[in-house]
Coordinates of C-alpha atoms and ligand atoms in Angstrom, one line a residue:
X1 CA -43.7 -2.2 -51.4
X2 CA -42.5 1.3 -52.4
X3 CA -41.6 3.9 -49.8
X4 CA -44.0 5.5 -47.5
X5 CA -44.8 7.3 -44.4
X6 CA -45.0 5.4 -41.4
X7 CA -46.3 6.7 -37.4
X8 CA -44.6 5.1 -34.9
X9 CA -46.3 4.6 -31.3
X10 CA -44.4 7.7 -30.0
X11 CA -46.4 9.4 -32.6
X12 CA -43.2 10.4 -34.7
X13 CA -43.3 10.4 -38.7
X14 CA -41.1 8.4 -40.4
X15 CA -40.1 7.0 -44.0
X16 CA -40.4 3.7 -44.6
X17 CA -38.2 1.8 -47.0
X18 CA -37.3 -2.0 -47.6
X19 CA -33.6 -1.3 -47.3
X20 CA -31.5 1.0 -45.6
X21 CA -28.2 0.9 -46.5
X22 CA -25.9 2.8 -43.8
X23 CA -22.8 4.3 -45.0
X24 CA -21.3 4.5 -48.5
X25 CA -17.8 3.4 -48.9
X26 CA -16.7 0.8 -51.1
X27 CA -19.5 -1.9 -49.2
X28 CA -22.7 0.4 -49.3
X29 CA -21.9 1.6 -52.8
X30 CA -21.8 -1.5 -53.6
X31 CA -24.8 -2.7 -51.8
X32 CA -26.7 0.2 -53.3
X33 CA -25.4 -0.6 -57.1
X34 CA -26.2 -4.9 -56.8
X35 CA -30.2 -3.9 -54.8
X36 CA -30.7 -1.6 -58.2
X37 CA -29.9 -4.5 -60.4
X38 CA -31.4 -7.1 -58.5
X39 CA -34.5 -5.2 -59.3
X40 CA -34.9 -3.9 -55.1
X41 CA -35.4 -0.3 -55.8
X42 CA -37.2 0.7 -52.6
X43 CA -33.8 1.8 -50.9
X44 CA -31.9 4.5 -49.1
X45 CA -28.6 4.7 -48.2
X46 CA -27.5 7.6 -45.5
X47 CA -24.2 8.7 -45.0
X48 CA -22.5 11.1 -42.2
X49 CA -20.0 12.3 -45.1
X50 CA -20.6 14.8 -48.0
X51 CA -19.9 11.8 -50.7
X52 CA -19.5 8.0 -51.7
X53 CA -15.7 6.8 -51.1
X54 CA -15.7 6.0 -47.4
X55 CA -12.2 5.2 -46.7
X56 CA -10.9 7.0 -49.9
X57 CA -12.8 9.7 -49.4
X58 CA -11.9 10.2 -45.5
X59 CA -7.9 8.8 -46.1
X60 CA -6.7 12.1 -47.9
X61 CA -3.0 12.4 -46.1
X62 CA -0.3 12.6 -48.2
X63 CA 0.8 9.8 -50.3
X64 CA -2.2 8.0 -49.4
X65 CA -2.6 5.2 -51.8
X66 CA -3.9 1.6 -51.9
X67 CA -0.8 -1.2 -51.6
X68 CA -3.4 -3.9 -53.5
X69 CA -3.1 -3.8 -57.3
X70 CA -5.3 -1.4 -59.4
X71 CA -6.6 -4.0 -61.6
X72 CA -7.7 -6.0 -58.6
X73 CA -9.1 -3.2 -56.7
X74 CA -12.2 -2.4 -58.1
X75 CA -15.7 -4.4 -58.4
X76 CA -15.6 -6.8 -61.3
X77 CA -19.0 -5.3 -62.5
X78 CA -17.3 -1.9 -63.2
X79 CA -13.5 -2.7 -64.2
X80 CA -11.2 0.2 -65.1
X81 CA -8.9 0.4 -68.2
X82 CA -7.6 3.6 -67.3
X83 CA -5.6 3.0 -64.0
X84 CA -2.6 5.4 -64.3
X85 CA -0.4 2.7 -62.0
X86 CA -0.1 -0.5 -61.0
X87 CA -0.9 0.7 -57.4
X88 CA -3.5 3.4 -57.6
X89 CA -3.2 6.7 -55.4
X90 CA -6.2 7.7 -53.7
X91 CA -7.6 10.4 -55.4
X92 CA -7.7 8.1 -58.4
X93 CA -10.3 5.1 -56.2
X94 CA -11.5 8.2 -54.7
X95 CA -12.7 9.5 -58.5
X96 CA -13.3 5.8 -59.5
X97 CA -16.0 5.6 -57.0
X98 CA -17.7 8.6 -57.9
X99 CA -17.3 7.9 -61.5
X100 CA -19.2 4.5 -60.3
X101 CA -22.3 6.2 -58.7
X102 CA -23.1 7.9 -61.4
X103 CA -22.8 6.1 -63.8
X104 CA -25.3 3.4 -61.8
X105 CA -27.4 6.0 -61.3
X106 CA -27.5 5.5 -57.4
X107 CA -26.4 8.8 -56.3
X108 CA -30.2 10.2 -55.8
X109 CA -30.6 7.2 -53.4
X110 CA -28.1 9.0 -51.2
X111 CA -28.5 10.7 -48.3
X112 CA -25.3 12.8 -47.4
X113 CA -24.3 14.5 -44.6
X114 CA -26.8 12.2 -42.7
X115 CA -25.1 11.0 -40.1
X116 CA -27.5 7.4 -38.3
X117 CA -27.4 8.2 -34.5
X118 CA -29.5 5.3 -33.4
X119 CA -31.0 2.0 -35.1
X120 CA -33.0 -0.6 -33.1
X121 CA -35.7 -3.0 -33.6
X122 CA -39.1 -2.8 -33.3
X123 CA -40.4 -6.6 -32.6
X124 CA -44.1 -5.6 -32.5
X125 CA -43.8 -4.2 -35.9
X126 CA -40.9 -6.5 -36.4
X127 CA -38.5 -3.6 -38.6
X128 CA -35.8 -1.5 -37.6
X129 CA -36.2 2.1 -36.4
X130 CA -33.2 4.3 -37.4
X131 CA -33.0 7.6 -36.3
X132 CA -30.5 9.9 -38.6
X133 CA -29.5 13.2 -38.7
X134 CA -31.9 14.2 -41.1
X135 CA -35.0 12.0 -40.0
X136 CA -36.2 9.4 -39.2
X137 CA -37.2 5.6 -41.1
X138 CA -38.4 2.2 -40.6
X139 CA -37.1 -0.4 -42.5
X140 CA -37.4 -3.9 -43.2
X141 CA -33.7 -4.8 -43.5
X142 CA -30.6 -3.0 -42.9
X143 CA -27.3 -3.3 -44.3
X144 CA -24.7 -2.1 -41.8
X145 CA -21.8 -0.8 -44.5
X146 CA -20.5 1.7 -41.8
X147 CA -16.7 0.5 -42.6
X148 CA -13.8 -1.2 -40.7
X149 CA -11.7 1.2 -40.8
X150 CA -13.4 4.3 -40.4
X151 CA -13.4 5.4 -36.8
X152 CA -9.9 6.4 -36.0
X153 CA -8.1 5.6 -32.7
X154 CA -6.8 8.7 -30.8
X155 CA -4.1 7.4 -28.3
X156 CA -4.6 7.8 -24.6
X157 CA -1.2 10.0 -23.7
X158 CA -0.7 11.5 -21.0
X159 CA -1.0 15.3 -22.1
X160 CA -1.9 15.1 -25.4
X161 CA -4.8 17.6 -24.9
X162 CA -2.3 20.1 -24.0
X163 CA -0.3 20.1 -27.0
X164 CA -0.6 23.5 -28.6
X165 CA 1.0 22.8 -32.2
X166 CA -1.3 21.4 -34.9
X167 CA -2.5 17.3 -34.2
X168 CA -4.3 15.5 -36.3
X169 CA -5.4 12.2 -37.0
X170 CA -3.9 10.5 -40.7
X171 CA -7.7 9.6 -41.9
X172 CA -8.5 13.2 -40.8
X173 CA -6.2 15.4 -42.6
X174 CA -5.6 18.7 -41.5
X175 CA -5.0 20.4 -45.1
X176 CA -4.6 23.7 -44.2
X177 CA -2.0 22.7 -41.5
X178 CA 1.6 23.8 -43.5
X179 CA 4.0 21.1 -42.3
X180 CA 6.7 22.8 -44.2
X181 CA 9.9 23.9 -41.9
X182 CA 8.4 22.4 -39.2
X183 CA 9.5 19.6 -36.7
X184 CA 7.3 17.0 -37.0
X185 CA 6.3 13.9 -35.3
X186 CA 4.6 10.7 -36.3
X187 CA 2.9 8.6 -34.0
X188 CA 2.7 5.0 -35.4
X189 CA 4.4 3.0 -38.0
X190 CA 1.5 1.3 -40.0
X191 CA 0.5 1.1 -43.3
X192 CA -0.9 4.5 -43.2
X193 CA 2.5 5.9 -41.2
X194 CA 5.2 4.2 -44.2
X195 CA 2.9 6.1 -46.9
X196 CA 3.0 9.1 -45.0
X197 CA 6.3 9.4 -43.4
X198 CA 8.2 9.6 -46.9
X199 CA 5.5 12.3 -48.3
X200 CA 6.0 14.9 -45.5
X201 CA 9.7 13.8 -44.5
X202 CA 11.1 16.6 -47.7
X203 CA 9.6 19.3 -46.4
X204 CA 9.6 19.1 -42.5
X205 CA 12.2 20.5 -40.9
X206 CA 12.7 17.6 -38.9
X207 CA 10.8 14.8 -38.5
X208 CA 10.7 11.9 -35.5
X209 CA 9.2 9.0 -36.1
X210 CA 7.5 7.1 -32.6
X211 CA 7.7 3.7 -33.1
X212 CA 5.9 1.1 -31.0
X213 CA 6.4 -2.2 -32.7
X214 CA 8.8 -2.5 -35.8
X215 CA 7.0 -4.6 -39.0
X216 CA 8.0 -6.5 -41.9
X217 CA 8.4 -4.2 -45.0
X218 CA 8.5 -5.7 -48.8
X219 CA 8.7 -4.4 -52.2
X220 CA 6.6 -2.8 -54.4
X221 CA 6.5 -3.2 -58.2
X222 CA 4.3 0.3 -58.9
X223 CA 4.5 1.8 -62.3
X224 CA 2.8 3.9 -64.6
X225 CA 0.8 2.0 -67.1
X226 CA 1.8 3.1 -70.4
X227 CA -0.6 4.2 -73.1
X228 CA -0.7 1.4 -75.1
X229 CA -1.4 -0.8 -72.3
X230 CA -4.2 0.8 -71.3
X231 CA -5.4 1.0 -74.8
X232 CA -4.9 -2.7 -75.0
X233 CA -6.7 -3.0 -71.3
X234 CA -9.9 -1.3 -73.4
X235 CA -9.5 -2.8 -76.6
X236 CA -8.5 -6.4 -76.3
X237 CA -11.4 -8.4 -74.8
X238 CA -10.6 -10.4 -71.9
X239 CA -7.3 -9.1 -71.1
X240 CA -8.1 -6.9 -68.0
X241 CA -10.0 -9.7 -66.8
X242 CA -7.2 -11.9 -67.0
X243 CA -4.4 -10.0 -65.8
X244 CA -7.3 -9.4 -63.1
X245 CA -7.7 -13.3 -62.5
X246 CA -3.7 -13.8 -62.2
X247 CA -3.4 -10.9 -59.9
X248 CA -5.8 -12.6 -57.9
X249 CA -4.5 -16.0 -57.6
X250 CA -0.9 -15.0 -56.9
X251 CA -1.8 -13.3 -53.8
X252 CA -3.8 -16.2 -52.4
X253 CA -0.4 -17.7 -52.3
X254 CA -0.2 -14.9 -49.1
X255 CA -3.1 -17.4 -47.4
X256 CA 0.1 -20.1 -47.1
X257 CA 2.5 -17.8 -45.2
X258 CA -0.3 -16.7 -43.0
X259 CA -2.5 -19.8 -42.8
X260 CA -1.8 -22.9 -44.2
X261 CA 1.7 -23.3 -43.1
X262 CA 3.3 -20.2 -41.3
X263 CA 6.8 -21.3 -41.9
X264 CA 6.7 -20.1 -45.4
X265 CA 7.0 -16.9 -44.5
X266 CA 10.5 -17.2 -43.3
X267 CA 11.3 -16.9 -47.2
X268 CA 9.6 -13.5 -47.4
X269 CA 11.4 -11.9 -43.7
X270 CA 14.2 -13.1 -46.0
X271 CA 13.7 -10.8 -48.8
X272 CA 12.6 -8.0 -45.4
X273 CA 16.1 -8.4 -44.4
X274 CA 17.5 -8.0 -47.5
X275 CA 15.6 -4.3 -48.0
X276 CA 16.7 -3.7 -44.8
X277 CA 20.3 -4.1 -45.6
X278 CA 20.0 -2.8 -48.9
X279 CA 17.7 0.6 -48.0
X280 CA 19.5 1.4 -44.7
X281 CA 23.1 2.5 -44.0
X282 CA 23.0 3.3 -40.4
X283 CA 23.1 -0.1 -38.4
X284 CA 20.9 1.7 -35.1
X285 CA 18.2 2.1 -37.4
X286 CA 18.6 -1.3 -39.4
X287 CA 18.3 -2.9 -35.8
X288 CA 15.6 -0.8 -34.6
X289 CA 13.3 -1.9 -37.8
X290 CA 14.1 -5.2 -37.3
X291 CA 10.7 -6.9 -36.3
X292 CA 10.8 -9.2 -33.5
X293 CA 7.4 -11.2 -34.5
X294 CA 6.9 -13.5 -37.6
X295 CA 6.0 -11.8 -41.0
X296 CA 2.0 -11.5 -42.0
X297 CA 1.8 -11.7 -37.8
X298 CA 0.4 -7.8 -38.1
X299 CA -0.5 -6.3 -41.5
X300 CA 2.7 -6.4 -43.8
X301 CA 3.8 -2.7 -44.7
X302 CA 4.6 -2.2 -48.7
X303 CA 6.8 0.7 -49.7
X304 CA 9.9 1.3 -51.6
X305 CA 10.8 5.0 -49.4
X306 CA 10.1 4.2 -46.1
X307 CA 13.6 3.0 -45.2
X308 CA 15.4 5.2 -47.0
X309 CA 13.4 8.1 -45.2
X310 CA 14.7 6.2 -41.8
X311 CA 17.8 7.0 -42.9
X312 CA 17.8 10.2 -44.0
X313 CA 20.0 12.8 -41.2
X314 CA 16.6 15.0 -40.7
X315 CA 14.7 11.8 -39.5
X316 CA 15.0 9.9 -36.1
X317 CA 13.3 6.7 -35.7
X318 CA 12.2 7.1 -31.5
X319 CA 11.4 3.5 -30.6
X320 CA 11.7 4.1 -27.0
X321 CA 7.7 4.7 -25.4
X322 CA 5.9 7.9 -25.3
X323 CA 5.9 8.8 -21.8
X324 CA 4.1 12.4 -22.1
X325 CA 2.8 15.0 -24.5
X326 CA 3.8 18.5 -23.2
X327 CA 2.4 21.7 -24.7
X328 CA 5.7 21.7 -27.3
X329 CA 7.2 19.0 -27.0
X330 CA 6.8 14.6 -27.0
X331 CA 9.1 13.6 -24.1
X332 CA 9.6 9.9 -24.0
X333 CA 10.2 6.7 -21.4
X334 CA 13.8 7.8 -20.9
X335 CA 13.5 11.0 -20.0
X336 CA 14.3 12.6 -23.5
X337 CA 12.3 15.8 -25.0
X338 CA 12.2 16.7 -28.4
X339 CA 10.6 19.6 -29.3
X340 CA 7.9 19.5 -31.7
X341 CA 5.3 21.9 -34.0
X342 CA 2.7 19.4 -35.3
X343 CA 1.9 15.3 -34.7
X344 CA 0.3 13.1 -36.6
X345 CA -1.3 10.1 -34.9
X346 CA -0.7 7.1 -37.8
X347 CA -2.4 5.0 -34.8
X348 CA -5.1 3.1 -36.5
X349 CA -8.6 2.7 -35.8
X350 CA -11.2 0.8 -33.3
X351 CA -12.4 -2.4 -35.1
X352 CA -13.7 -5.2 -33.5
X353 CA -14.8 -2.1 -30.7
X354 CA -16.3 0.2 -33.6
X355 CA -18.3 3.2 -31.8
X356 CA -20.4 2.4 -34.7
X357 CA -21.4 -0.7 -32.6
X358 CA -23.0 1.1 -29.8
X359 CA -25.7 2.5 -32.2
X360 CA -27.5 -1.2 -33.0
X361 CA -29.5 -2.2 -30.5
X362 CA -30.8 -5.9 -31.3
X363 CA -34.6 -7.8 -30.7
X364 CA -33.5 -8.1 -26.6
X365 CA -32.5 -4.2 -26.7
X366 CA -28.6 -4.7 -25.9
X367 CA -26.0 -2.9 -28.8
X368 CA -23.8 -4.7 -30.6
X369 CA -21.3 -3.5 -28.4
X370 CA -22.9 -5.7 -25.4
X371 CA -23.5 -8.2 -27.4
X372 CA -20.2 -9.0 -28.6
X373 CA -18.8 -8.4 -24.8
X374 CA -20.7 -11.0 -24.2
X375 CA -20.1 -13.5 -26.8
X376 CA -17.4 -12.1 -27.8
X377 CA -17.2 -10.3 -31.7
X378 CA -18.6 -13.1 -33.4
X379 CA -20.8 -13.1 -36.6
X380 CA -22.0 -16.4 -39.0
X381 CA -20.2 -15.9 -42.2
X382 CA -19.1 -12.8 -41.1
X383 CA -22.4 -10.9 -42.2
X384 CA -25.4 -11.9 -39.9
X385 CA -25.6 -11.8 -35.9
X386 CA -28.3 -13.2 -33.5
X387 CA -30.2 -10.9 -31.6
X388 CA -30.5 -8.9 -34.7
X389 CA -32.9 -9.5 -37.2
X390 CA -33.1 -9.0 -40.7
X391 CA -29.9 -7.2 -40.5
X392 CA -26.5 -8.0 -42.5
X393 CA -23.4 -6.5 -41.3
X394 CA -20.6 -6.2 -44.2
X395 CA -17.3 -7.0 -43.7
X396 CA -18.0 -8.3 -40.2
X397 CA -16.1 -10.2 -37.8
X398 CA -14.1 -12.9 -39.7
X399 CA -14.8 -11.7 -43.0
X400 CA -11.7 -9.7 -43.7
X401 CA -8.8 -9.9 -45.7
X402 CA -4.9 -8.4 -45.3
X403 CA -3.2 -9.5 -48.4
X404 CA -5.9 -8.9 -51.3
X405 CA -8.9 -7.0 -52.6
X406 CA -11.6 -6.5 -49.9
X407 CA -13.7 -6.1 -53.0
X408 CA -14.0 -9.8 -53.3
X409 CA -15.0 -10.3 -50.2
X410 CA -17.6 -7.4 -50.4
X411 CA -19.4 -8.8 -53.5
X412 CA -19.1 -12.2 -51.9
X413 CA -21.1 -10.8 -49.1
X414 CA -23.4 -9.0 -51.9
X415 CA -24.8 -12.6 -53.3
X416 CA -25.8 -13.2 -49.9
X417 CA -27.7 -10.5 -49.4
X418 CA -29.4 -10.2 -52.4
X419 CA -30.3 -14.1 -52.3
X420 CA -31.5 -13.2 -48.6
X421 CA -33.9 -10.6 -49.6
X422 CA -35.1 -12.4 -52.7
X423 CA -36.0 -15.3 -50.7
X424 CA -37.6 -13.6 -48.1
X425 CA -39.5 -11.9 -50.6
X426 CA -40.3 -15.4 -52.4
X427 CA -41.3 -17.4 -49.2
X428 CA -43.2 -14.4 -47.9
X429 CA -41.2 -14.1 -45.1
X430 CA -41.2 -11.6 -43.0
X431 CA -38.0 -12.1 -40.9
X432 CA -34.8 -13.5 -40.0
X433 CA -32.5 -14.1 -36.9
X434 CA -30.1 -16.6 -37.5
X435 CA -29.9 -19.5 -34.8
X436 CA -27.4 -18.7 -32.0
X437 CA -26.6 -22.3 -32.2
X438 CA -25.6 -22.1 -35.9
X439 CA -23.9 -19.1 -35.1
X440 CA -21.6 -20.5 -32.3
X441 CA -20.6 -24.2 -34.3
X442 CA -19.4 -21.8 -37.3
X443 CA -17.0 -20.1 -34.9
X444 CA -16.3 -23.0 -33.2
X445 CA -15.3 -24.9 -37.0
X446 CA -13.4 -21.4 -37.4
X447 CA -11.4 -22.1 -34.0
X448 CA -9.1 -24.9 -35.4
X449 CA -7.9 -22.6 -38.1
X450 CA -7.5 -19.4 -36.5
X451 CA -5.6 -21.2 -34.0
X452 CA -2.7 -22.5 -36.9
X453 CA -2.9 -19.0 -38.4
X454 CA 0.6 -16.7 -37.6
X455 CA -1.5 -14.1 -36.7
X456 CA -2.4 -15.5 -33.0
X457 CA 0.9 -17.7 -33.3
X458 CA 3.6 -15.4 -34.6
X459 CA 4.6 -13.1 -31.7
X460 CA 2.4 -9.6 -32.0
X461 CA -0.3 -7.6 -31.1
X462 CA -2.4 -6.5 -33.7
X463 CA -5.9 -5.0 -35.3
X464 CA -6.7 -8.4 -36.0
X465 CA -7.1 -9.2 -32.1
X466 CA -9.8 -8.3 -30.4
X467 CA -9.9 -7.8 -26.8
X468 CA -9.6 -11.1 -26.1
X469 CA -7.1 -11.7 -28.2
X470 CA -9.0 -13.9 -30.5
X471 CA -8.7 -12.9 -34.4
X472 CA -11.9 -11.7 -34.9
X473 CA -11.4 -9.3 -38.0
X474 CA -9.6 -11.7 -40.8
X475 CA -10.9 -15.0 -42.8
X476 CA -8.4 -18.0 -41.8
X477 CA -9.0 -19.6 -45.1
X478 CA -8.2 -18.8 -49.0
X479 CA -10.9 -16.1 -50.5
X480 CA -12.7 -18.3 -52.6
X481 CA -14.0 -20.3 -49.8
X482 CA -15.5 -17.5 -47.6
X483 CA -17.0 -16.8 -51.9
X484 CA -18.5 -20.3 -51.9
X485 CA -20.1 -20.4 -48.3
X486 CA -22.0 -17.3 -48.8
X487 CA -23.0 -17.6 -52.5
X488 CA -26.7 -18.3 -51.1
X489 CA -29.0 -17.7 -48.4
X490 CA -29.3 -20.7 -46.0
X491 CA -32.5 -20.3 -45.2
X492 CA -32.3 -23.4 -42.7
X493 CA -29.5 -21.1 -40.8
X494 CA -32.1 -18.9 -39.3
X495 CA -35.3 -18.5 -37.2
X496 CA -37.8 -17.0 -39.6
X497 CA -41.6 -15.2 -39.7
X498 CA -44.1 -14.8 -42.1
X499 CA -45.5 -12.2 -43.4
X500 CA -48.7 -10.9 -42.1
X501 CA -51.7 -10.2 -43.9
Ligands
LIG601 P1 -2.4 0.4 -37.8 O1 -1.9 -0.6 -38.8 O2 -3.3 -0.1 -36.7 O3 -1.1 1.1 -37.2 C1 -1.2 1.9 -36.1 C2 0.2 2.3 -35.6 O4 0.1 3.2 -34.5 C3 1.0 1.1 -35.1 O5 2.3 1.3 -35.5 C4 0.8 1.1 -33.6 O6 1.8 0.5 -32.9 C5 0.8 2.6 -33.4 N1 0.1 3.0 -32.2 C6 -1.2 2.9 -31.9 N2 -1.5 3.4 -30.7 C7 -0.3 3.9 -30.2 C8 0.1 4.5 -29.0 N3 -0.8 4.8 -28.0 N4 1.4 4.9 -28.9 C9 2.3 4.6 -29.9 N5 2.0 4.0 -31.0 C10 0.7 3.7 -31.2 O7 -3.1 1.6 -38.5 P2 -3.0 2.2 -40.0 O8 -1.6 2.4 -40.3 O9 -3.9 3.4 -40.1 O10 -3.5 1.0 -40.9 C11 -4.7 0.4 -40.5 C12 -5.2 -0.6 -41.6 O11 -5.7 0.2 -42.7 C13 -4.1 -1.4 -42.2 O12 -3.7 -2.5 -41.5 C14 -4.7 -1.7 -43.6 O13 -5.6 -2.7 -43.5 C15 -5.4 -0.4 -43.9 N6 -4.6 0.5 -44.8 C16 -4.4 0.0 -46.0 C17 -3.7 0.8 -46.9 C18 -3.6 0.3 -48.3 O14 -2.7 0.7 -49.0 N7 -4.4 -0.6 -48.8 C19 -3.1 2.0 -46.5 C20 -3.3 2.4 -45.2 C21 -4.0 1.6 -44.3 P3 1.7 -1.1 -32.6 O15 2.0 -1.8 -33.8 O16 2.6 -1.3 -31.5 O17 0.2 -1.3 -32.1

């Protein structure tokens, strides 16, 4: 079927397609780049931003890097020789991405600056309806690729509308804010916050950093590759792919600290300690840092400045809680005001209650957002969801990862859906809902193992957690197990139609 005009019963024209692909970061590039090869042309993808690069393309703050290793971050169909570091900065995944979309040719199957406002289904003609900011289509399936960590989460001070200095959020950079000779604050201490807070720390006046919850902080081994390495990483067959595979495997060793057995990760608070006795001179600060929950219980924060910029004199490391936000000033719990010119809220982003959620409304007419109120944020194999057909959510609930390449876990989603659509296609199928039984006994067999995981057991609240305080955001097993479950489409999972004449 190629694309075409469709009327809908409101009498509105739209474009019909057999995908649409929404959003394109690192999961809808993706998408976009395995549908061309699998020979499923008839696609679009929209996206509200001017480019592909999603996260790397929105994350622009300084020092904004990825803590996953260069040769493991990128999709195994398009490895790069010429990774300047062990650890690549963003601009660099930023360029790699764009480098990708061209040369797959996918970038005229783009629609930027297209923001989708509203996708729901249409069971008499049994497709989706998505509205977008530059028109409207039907389509047979989408693929939600919207991101996990895209919509950031803008804390509820009291005040903080009334601050009059410069605020901004760290995946919305405010470039042509000068932080230079100001006081500076920065809300959060995440993995966005420890990349940030030693870029801007040099030229701030001052700089206070508002810490909620202290976190386990290790080592990182970055380098510039040298040219002969590279040269060897384009030269000598195999060897990227290699030093790729080893990569890999040594951080599954992560899924035993986290997973498998918890008390594992006493070695590694062992080697946080050690930093912190090693980075930071002033014993208030070193006891501050100190985390009160077990490692790998919230994300694990990588850097090899962050505690040495706690201990610089023009730093102060505020751990008691934000009380207000005042017009010039952050005055906290005990009473205390420090003046301020500019904040940056490090504070994360809304996950398993994505915004994003609120625009899919499912075969009954409820959003994903009522839908997962009611059964809470649940997904089978992290990619489908009852209630809405022919629809496959990437990196959905359950499907994420903390200590390695999301990329696996993306292309591990991307044999799914190409098997999916293949077999629909074969079996002249027309749709499908996966059962809500099938759904509920894979959560249920994911229970046992979320429940031994330190991530509901080790002390901490965390992005993990969703309201209910169920980890509904990361796989509790090793990676190459979520690869294996989803490597084809189980047809027998789901409710299915067939085609019409
Ligand atoms: P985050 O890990 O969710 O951290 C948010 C920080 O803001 C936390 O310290 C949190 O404190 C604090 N916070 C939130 N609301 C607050 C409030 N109302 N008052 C005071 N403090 C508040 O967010 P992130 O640092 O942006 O990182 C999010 C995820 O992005 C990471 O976990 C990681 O997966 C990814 N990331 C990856 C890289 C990479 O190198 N690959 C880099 C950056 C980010 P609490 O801890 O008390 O909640």
């Amino acid at each position: 079927m190629s694309s075409s005009d469709t009327t809908t019963p409101g009498g509105q024209t739209r474009r019909h397609v057999r995908v649409l692909i929404v959003g394109s970061g690192l999961s809808g590039l993706g998408t976009a780049i395995r549908l061309s090869q699998a020979g499923i042309t008839d696609y679009v993808v929209v996206e509200r931003g001017p480019d592909v690069g999603g996260t790397w393309r929105d994350n622009t703050y300084p020092g904004a890097g990825c803590d996953v290793p260069s040769h493991l971050y990128s999709y195994s169909f398009a490895l790069n020789p010429d990774w300047s570091r062990s650890f690549s900065p963003q601009a660099e995944i930023e360029r790699y991405l764009q480098g990708v979309a061209d040369r797959y040719g996918v970038r005229d199957k783009h629609l930027f600056d297209c923001a989708m406002t509203a996708t729901r289904w249409d069971d008499t003609a049994r497709r989706w309806e998505i509205d977008t900011a530059r028109g409207g289509f039907t389509a047979d399936f989408v693929v939600s690729a919207a991101g996990v960590l895209a919509e950031p989460n803008l804390p509820d001070i009291k005040g903080i509308s009334s601050f009059e200095g410069e605020i901004f959020h760290s995946a919305r950079w405010n470039h042509q804010a000068s932080l230079a000779g100001k006081k500076v604050a920065v809300i959060g201490t995440g993995s966005s916050a420890v990349q940030i807070i030693p870029a801007i720390a040099p030229q701030a006046q001052r700089l206070d950093v508002y810490q909620r919850t202290a976190t386990w902080v290790m080592p990182q081994f970055n380098r510039p590759y040298l040219a002969v390495e590279r040269l060897a990483f384009k030269r000598v067959p195999g060897l990227q792919r290699l030093i790729r595979s080893l990569i890999y495997l040594v951080r599954e060793v992560f899924v035993l600290t986290q997973v498998k057995a918890p008390w594992t990760g006493r070695l590694l608070e062992l080697v946080g300690r050690a930093k912190m006795w090693l980075e930071i001179r002033d014993p208030v600060t070193r006891r501050k840092v100190l985390p009160q929950h077990r490692i790998g219980c919230k994300r694990m924060l990588v850097s090899n400045k962050f505690y040495r910029t706690l201990d610089r004199p023009d730093v102060d490391l505020v751990t008691d809680g934000i009380a207000e936000v005042r017009a010039h000033s952050i005055v906290t719990e005990d009473g205390t005001e420090r003046e301020v010119d500019a904040i940056v809220l490090a504070t994360g982003f809304h996950v398993a209650d994505s915004p994003t959620f609120n625009l899919y409304a499912g075969r009954d007419g409820r959003t994903a957002s009522e839908a997962a109120d009611a059964e809470g944020y649940q997904m089978y194999k992290g990619t489908t969801v009852a209630n809405f057909p022919n629809m496959f959510f990437m990196l959905g609930a359950n499907s994420g990862l903390n200590y390695t390449s999301l990329i696996y876990i993306i292309e591990s989603q991307l044999n799914y859906v190409i098997d999916a659509i293949t077999r629909m296609d074969a079996e002249n199928l027309q749709t499908f809902e996966v059962k809500l039984d099938t759904q509920r006994a894979y959560n249920r067999a994911l229970d046992p193992k979320i429940a031994r995981t330190v991530w509901v057991g080790g002390g901490c609240n965390s992005w993990f957690l969703d309201k209910h305080g169920r980890n509904s955001a990361l796989w509790p097993d090793f990676s190459f197990r979520y690869r294996r479950q989803v490597r084809t489409f189980d047809l027998e999972a789901y409710d299915t139609t067939a085609k019409t004449a």
